[in-house]
JSON list of C-alpha atoms in Angstrom, two decimals:
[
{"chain": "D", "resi": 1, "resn": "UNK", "atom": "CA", "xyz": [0.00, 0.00, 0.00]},
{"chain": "D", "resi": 2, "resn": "UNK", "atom": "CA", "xyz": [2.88, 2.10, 0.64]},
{"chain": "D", "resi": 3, "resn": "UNK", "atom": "CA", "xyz": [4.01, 2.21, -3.16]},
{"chain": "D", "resi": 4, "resn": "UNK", "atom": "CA", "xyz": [0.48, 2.71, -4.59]},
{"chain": "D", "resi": 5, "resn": "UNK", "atom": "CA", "xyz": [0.31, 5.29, -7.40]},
{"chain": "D", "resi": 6, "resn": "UNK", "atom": "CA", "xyz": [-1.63, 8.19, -7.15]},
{"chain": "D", "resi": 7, "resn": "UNK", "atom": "CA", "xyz": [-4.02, 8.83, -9.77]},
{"chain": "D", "resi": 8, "resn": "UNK", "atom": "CA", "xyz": [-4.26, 12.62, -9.85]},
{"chain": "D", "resi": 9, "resn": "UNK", "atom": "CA", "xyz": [-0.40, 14.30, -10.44]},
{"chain": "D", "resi": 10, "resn": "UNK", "atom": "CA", "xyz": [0.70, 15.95, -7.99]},
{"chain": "D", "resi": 11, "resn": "UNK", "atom": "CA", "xyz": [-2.35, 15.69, -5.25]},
{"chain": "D", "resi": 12, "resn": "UNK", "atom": "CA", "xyz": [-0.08, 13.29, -3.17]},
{"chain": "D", "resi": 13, "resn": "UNK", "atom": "CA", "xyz": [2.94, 14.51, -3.63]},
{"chain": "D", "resi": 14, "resn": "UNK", "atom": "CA", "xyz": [4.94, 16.53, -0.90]},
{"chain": "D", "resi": 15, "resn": "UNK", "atom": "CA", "xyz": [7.96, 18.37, -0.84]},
{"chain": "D", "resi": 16, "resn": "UNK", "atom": "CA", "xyz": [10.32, 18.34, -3.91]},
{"chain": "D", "resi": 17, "resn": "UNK", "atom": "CA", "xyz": [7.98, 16.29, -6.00]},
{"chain": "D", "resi": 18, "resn": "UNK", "atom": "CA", "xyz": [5.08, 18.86, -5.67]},
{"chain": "D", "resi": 19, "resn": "UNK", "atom": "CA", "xyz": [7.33, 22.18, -5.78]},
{"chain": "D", "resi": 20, "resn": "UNK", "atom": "CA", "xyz": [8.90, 20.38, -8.93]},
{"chain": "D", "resi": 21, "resn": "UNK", "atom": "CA", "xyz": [4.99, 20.10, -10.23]},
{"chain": "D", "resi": 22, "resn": "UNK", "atom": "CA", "xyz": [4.39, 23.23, -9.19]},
{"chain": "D", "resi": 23, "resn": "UNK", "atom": "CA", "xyz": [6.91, 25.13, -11.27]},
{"chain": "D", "resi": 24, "resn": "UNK", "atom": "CA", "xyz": [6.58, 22.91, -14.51]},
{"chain": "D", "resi": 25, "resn": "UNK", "atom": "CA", "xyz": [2.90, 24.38, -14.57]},
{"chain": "D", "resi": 26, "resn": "UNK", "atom": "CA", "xyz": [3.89, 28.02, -13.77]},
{"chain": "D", "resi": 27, "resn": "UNK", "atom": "CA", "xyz": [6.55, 27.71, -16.80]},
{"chain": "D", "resi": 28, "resn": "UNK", "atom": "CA", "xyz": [3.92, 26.08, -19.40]},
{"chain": "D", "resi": 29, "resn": "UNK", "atom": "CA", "xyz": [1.49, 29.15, -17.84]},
{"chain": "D", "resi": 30, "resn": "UNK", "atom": "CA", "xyz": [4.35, 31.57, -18.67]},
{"chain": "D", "resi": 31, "resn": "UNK", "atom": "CA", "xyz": [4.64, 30.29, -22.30]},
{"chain": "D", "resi": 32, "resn": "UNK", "atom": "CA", "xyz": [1.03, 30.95, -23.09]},
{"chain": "D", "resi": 33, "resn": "UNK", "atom": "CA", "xyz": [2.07, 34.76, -22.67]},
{"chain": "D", "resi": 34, "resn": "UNK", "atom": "CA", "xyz": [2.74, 36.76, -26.54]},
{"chain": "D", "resi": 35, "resn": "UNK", "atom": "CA", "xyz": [5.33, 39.25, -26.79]},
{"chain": "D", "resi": 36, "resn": "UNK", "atom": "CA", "xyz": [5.08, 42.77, -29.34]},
{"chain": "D", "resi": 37, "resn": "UNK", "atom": "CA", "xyz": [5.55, 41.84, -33.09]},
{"chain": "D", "resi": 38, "resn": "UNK", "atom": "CA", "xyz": [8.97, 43.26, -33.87]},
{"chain": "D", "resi": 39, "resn": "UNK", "atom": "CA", "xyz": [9.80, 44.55, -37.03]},
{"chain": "D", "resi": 40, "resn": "UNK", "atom": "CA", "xyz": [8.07, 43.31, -40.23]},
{"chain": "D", "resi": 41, "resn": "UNK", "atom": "CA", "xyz": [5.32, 44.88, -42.01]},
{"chain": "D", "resi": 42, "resn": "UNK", "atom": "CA", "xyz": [3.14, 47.35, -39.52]},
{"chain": "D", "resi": 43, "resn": "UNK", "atom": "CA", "xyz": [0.27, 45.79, -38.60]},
{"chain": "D", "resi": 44, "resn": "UNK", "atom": "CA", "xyz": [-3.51, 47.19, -38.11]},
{"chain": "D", "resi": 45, "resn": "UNK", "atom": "CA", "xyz": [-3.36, 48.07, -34.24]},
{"chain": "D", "resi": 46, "resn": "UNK", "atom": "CA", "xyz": [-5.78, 45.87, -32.39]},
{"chain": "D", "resi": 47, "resn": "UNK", "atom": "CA", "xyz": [-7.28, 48.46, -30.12]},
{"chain": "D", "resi": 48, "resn": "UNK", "atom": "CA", "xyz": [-9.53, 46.82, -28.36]},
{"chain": "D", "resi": 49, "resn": "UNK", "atom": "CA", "xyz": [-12.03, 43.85, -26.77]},
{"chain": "D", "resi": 50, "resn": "UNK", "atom": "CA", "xyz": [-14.76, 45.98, -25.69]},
{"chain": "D", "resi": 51, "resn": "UNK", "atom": "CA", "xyz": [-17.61, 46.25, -28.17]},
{"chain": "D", "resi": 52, "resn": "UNK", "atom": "CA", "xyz": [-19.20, 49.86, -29.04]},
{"chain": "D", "resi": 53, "resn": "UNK", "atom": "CA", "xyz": [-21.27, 49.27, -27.19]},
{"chain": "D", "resi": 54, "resn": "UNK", "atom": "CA", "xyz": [-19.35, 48.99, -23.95]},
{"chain": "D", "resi": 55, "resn": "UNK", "atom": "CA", "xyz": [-17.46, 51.89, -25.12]},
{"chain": "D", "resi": 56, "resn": "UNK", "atom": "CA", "xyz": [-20.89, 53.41, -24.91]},
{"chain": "D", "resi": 57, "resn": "UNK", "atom": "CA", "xyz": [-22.01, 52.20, -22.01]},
{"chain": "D", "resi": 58, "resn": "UNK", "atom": "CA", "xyz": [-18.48, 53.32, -20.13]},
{"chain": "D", "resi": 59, "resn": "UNK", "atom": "CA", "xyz": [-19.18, 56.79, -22.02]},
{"chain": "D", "resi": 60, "resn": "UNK", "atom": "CA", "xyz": [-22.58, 57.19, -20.21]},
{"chain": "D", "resi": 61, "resn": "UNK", "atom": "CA", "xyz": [-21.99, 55.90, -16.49]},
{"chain": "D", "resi": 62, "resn": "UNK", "atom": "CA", "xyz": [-19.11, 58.24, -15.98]},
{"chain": "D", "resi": 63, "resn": "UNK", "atom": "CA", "xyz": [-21.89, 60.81, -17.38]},
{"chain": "D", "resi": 64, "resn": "UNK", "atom": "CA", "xyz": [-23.68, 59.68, -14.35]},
{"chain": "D", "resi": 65, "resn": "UNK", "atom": "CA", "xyz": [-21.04, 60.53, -12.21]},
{"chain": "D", "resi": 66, "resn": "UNK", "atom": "CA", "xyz": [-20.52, 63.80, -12.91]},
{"chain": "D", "resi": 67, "resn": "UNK", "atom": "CA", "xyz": [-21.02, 66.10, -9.67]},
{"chain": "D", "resi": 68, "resn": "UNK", "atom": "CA", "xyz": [-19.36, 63.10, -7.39]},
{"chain": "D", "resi": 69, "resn": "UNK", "atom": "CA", "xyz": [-16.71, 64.91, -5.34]},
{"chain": "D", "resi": 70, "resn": "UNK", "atom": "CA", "xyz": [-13.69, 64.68, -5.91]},
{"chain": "D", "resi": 71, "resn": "UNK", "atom": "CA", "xyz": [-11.27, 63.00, -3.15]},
{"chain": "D", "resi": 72, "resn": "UNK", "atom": "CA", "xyz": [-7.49, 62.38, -3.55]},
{"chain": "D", "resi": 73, "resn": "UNK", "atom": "CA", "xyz": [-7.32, 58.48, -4.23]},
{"chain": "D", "resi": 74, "resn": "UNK", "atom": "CA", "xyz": [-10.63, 58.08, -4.06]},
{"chain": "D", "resi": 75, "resn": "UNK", "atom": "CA", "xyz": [-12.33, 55.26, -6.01]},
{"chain": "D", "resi": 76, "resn": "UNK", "atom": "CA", "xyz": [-16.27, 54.77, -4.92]},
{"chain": "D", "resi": 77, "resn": "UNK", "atom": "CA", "xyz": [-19.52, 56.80, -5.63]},
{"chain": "D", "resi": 78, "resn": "UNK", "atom": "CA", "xyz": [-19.79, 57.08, -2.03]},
{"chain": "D", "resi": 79, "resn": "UNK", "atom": "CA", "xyz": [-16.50, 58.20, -1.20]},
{"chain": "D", "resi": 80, "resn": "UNK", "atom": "CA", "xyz": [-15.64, 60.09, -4.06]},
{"chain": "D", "resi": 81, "resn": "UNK", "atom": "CA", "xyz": [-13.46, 60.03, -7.11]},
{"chain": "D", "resi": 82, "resn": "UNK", "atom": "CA", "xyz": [-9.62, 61.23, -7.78]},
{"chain": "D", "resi": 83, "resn": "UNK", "atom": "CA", "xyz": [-8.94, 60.57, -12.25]},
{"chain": "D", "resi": 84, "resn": "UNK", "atom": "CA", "xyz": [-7.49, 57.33, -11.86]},
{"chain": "D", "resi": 85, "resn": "UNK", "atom": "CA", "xyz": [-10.13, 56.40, -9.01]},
{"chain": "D", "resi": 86, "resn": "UNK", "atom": "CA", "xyz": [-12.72, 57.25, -11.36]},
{"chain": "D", "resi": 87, "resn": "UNK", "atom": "CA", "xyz": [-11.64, 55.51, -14.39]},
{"chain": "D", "resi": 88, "resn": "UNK", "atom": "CA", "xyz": [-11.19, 52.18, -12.45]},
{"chain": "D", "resi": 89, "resn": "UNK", "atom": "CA", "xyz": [-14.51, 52.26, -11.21]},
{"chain": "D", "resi": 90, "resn": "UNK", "atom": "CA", "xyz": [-16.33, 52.96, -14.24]},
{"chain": "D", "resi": 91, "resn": "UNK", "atom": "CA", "xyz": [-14.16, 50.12, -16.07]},
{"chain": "D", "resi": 92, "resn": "UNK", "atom": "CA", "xyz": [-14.12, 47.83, -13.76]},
{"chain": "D", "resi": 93, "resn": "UNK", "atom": "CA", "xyz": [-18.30, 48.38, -13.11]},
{"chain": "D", "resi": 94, "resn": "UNK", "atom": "CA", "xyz": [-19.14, 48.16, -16.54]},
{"chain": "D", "resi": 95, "resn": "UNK", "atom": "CA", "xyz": [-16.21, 46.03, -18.58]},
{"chain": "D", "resi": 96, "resn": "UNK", "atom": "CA", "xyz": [-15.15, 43.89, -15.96]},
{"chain": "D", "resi": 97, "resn": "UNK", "atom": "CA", "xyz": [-11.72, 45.47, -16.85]},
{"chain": "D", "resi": 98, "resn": "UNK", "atom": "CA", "xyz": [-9.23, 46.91, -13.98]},
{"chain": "D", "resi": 99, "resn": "UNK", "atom": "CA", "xyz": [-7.01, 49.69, -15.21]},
{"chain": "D", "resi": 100, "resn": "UNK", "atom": "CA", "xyz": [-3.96, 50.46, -13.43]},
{"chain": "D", "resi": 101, "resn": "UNK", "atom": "CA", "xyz": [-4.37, 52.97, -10.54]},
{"chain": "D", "resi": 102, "resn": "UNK", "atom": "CA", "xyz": [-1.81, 55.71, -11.24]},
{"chain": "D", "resi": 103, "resn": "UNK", "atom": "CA", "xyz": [-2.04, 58.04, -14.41]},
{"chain": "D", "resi": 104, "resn": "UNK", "atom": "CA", "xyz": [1.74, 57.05, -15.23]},
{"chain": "D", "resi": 105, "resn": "UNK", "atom": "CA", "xyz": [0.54, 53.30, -15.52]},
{"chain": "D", "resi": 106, "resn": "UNK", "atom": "CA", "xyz": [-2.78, 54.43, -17.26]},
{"chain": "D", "resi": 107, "resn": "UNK", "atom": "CA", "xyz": [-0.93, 55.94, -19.91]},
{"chain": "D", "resi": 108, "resn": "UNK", "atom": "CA", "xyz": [0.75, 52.41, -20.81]},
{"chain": "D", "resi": 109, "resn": "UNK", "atom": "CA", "xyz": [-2.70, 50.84, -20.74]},
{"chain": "D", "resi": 110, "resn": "UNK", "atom": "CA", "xyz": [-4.37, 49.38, -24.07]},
{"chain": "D", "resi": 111, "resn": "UNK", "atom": "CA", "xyz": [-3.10, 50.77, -27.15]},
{"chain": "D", "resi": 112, "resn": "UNK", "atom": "CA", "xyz": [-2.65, 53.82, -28.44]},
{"chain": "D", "resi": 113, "resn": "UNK", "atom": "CA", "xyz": [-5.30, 55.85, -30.45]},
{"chain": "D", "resi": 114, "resn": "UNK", "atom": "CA", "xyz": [-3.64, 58.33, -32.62]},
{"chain": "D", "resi": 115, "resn": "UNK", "atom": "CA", "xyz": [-5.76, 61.83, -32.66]},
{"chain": "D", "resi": 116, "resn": "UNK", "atom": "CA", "xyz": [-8.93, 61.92, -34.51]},
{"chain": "D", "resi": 117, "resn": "UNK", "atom": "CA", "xyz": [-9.73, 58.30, -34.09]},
{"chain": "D", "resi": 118, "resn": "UNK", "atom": "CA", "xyz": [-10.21, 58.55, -30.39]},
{"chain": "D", "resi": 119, "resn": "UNK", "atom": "CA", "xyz": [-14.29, 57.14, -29.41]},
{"chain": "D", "resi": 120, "resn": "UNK", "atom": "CA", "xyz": [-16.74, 57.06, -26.53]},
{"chain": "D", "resi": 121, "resn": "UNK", "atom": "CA", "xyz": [-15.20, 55.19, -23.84]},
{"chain": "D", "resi": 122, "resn": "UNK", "atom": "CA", "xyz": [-11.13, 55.87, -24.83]},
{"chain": "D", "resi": 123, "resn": "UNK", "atom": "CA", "xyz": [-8.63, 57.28, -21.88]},
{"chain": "D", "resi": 124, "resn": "UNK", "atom": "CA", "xyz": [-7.49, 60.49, -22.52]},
{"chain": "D", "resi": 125, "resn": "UNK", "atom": "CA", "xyz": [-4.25, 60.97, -20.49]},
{"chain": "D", "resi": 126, "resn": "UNK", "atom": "CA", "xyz": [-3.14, 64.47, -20.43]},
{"chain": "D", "resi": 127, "resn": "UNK", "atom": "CA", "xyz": [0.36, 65.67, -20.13]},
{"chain": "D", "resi": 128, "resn": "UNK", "atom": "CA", "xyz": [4.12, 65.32, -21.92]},
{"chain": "D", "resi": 129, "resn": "UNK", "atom": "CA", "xyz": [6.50, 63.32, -20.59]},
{"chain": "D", "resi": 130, "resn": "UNK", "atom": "CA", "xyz": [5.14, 62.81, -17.46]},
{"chain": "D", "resi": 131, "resn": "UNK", "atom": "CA", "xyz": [1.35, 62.19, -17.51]},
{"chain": "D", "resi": 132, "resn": "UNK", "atom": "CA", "xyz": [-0.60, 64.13, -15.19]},
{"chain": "D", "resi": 133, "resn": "UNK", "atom": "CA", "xyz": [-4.25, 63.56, -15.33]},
{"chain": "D", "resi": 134, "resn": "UNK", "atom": "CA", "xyz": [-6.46, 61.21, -16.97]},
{"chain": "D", "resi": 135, "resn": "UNK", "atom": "CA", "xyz": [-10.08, 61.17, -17.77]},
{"chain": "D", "resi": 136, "resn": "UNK", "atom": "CA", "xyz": [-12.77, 59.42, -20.37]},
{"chain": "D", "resi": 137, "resn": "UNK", "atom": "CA", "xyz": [-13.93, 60.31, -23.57]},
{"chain": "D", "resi": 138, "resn": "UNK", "atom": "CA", "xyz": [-17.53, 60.66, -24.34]},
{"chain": "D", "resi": 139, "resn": "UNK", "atom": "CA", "xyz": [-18.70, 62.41, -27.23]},
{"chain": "D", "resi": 140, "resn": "UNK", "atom": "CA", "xyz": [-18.27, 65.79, -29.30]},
{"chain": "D", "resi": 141, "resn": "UNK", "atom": "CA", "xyz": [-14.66, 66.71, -28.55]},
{"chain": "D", "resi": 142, "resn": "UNK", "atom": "CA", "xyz": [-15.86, 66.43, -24.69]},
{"chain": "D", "resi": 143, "resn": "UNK", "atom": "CA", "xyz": [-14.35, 63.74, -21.66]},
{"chain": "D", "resi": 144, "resn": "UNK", "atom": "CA", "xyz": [-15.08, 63.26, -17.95]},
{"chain": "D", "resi": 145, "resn": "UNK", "atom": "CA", "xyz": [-12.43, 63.88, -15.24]},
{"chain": "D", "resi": 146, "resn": "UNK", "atom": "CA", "xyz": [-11.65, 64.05, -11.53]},
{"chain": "D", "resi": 147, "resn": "UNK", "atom": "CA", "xyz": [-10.15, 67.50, -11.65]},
{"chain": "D", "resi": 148, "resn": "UNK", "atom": "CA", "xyz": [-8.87, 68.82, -8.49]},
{"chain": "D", "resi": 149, "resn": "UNK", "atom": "CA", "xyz": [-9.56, 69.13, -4.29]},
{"chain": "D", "resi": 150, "resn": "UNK", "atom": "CA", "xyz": [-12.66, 70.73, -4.15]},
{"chain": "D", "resi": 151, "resn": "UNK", "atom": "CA", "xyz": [-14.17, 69.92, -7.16]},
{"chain": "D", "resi": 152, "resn": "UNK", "atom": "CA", "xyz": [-16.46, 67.60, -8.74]},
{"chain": "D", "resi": 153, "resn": "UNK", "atom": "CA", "xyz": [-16.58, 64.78, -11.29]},
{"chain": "D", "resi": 154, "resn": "UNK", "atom": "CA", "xyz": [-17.24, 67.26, -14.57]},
{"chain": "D", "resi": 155, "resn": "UNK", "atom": "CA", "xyz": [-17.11, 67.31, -17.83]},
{"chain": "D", "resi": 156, "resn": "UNK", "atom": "CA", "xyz": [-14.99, 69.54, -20.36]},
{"chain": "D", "resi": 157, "resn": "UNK", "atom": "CA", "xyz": [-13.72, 70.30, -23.24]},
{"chain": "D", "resi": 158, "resn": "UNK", "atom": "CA", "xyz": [-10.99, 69.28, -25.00]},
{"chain": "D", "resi": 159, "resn": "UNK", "atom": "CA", "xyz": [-10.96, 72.54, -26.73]},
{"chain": "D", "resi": 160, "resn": "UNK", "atom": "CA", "xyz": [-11.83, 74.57, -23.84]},
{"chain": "D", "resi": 161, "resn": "UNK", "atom": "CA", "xyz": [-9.07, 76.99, -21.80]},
{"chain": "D", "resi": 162, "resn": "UNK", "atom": "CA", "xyz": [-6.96, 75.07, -20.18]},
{"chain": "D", "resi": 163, "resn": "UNK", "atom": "CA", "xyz": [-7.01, 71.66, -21.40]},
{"chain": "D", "resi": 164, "resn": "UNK", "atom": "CA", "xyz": [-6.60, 72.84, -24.88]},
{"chain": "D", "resi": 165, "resn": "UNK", "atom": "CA", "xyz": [-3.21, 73.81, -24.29]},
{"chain": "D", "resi": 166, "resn": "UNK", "atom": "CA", "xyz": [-2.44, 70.07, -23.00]},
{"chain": "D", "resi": 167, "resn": "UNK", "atom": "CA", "xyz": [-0.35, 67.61, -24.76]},
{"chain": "D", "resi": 168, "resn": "UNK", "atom": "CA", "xyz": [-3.08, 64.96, -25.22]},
{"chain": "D", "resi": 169, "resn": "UNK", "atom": "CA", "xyz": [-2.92, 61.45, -26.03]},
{"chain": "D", "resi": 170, "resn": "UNK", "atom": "CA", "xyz": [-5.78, 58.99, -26.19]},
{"chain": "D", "resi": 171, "resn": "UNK", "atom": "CA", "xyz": [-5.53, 54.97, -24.73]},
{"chain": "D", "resi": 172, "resn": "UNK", "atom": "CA", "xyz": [-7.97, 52.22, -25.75]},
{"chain": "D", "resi": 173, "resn": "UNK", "atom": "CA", "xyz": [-8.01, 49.67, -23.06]}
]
């Protein structure tokens, strides 16, 4: 009885065995990963998994936020919103998608959307260099942010004072 054979790998195993089973998984896990294309032909960017009408959908609940104050790393309705905060939230409630929490790391997330071809439901990420701010697009040239202390979940311009003078780039996650 001592030498039976176990019939599901690694559920009996201890110690060496199982660690050994243990990484041979994580390494065939890793391999599933893809890495960039590098060099070639250009391919058509794949900017995204969520459907229009997602996009949409993202577009109109941070509509519905609008007038939510705003609280530095804030990330709830109740609680209030900072940009990041806000963006997760909305994402994450209505894509099942978690965007990273800092605007540095939000500009890296999804792919980029050159000018123009920015939709409903795309990051904007404002700043050169160093991204300061973030927010989401919804329609007519116009996105929803978590400005500042003492303010409120709006919506602006892209055009308008300020935040036309921004560098701007635009993220599809």
């Amino acid at each position: 009885m001592q030498n039976e054979p176990s019939h599901a790998i690694g559920m009996s195993a201890s110690g060496p065995a199982r660690r050994t089973v243990l990484i041979a998984a994580a390494l065939l896990l890793s391999a599933c990963g893809t890495s960039p294309h590098r060099g070639g032909r250009a391919t058509a960017p794949a900017y995204s998994r969520l459907t229009p009408e997602q996009s949409n959908d993202i577009a109109i609940h941070a509509m519905g936020l609008v007038g939510t104050p705003y609280r530095y790393g804030g990330n709830t309705p109740e609680g209030g919103f900072d940009c990041s905060g806000l963006i997760g939230y909305v994402y994450r409630s209505l894509a099942g998608v978690a965007p990273p929490r800092t605007v540095a790391q939000l500009s890296d997330f999804g792919a980029s959307v050159p000018a123009g071809d920015e939709r409903t439901g795309d990051l904007v990420i404002f700043g050169s260099g160093r991204p300061t701010h973030a927010g989401i697009v919804v329609e007519g040239g116009r996105f929803v942010h978590a400005p500042s202390t003492g303010g409120t979940v709006r919506l602006d311009r892209f055009s308008s004072g300020y935040w036309s003078r921004q560098a701007i780039a635009f993220r599809r996650p």
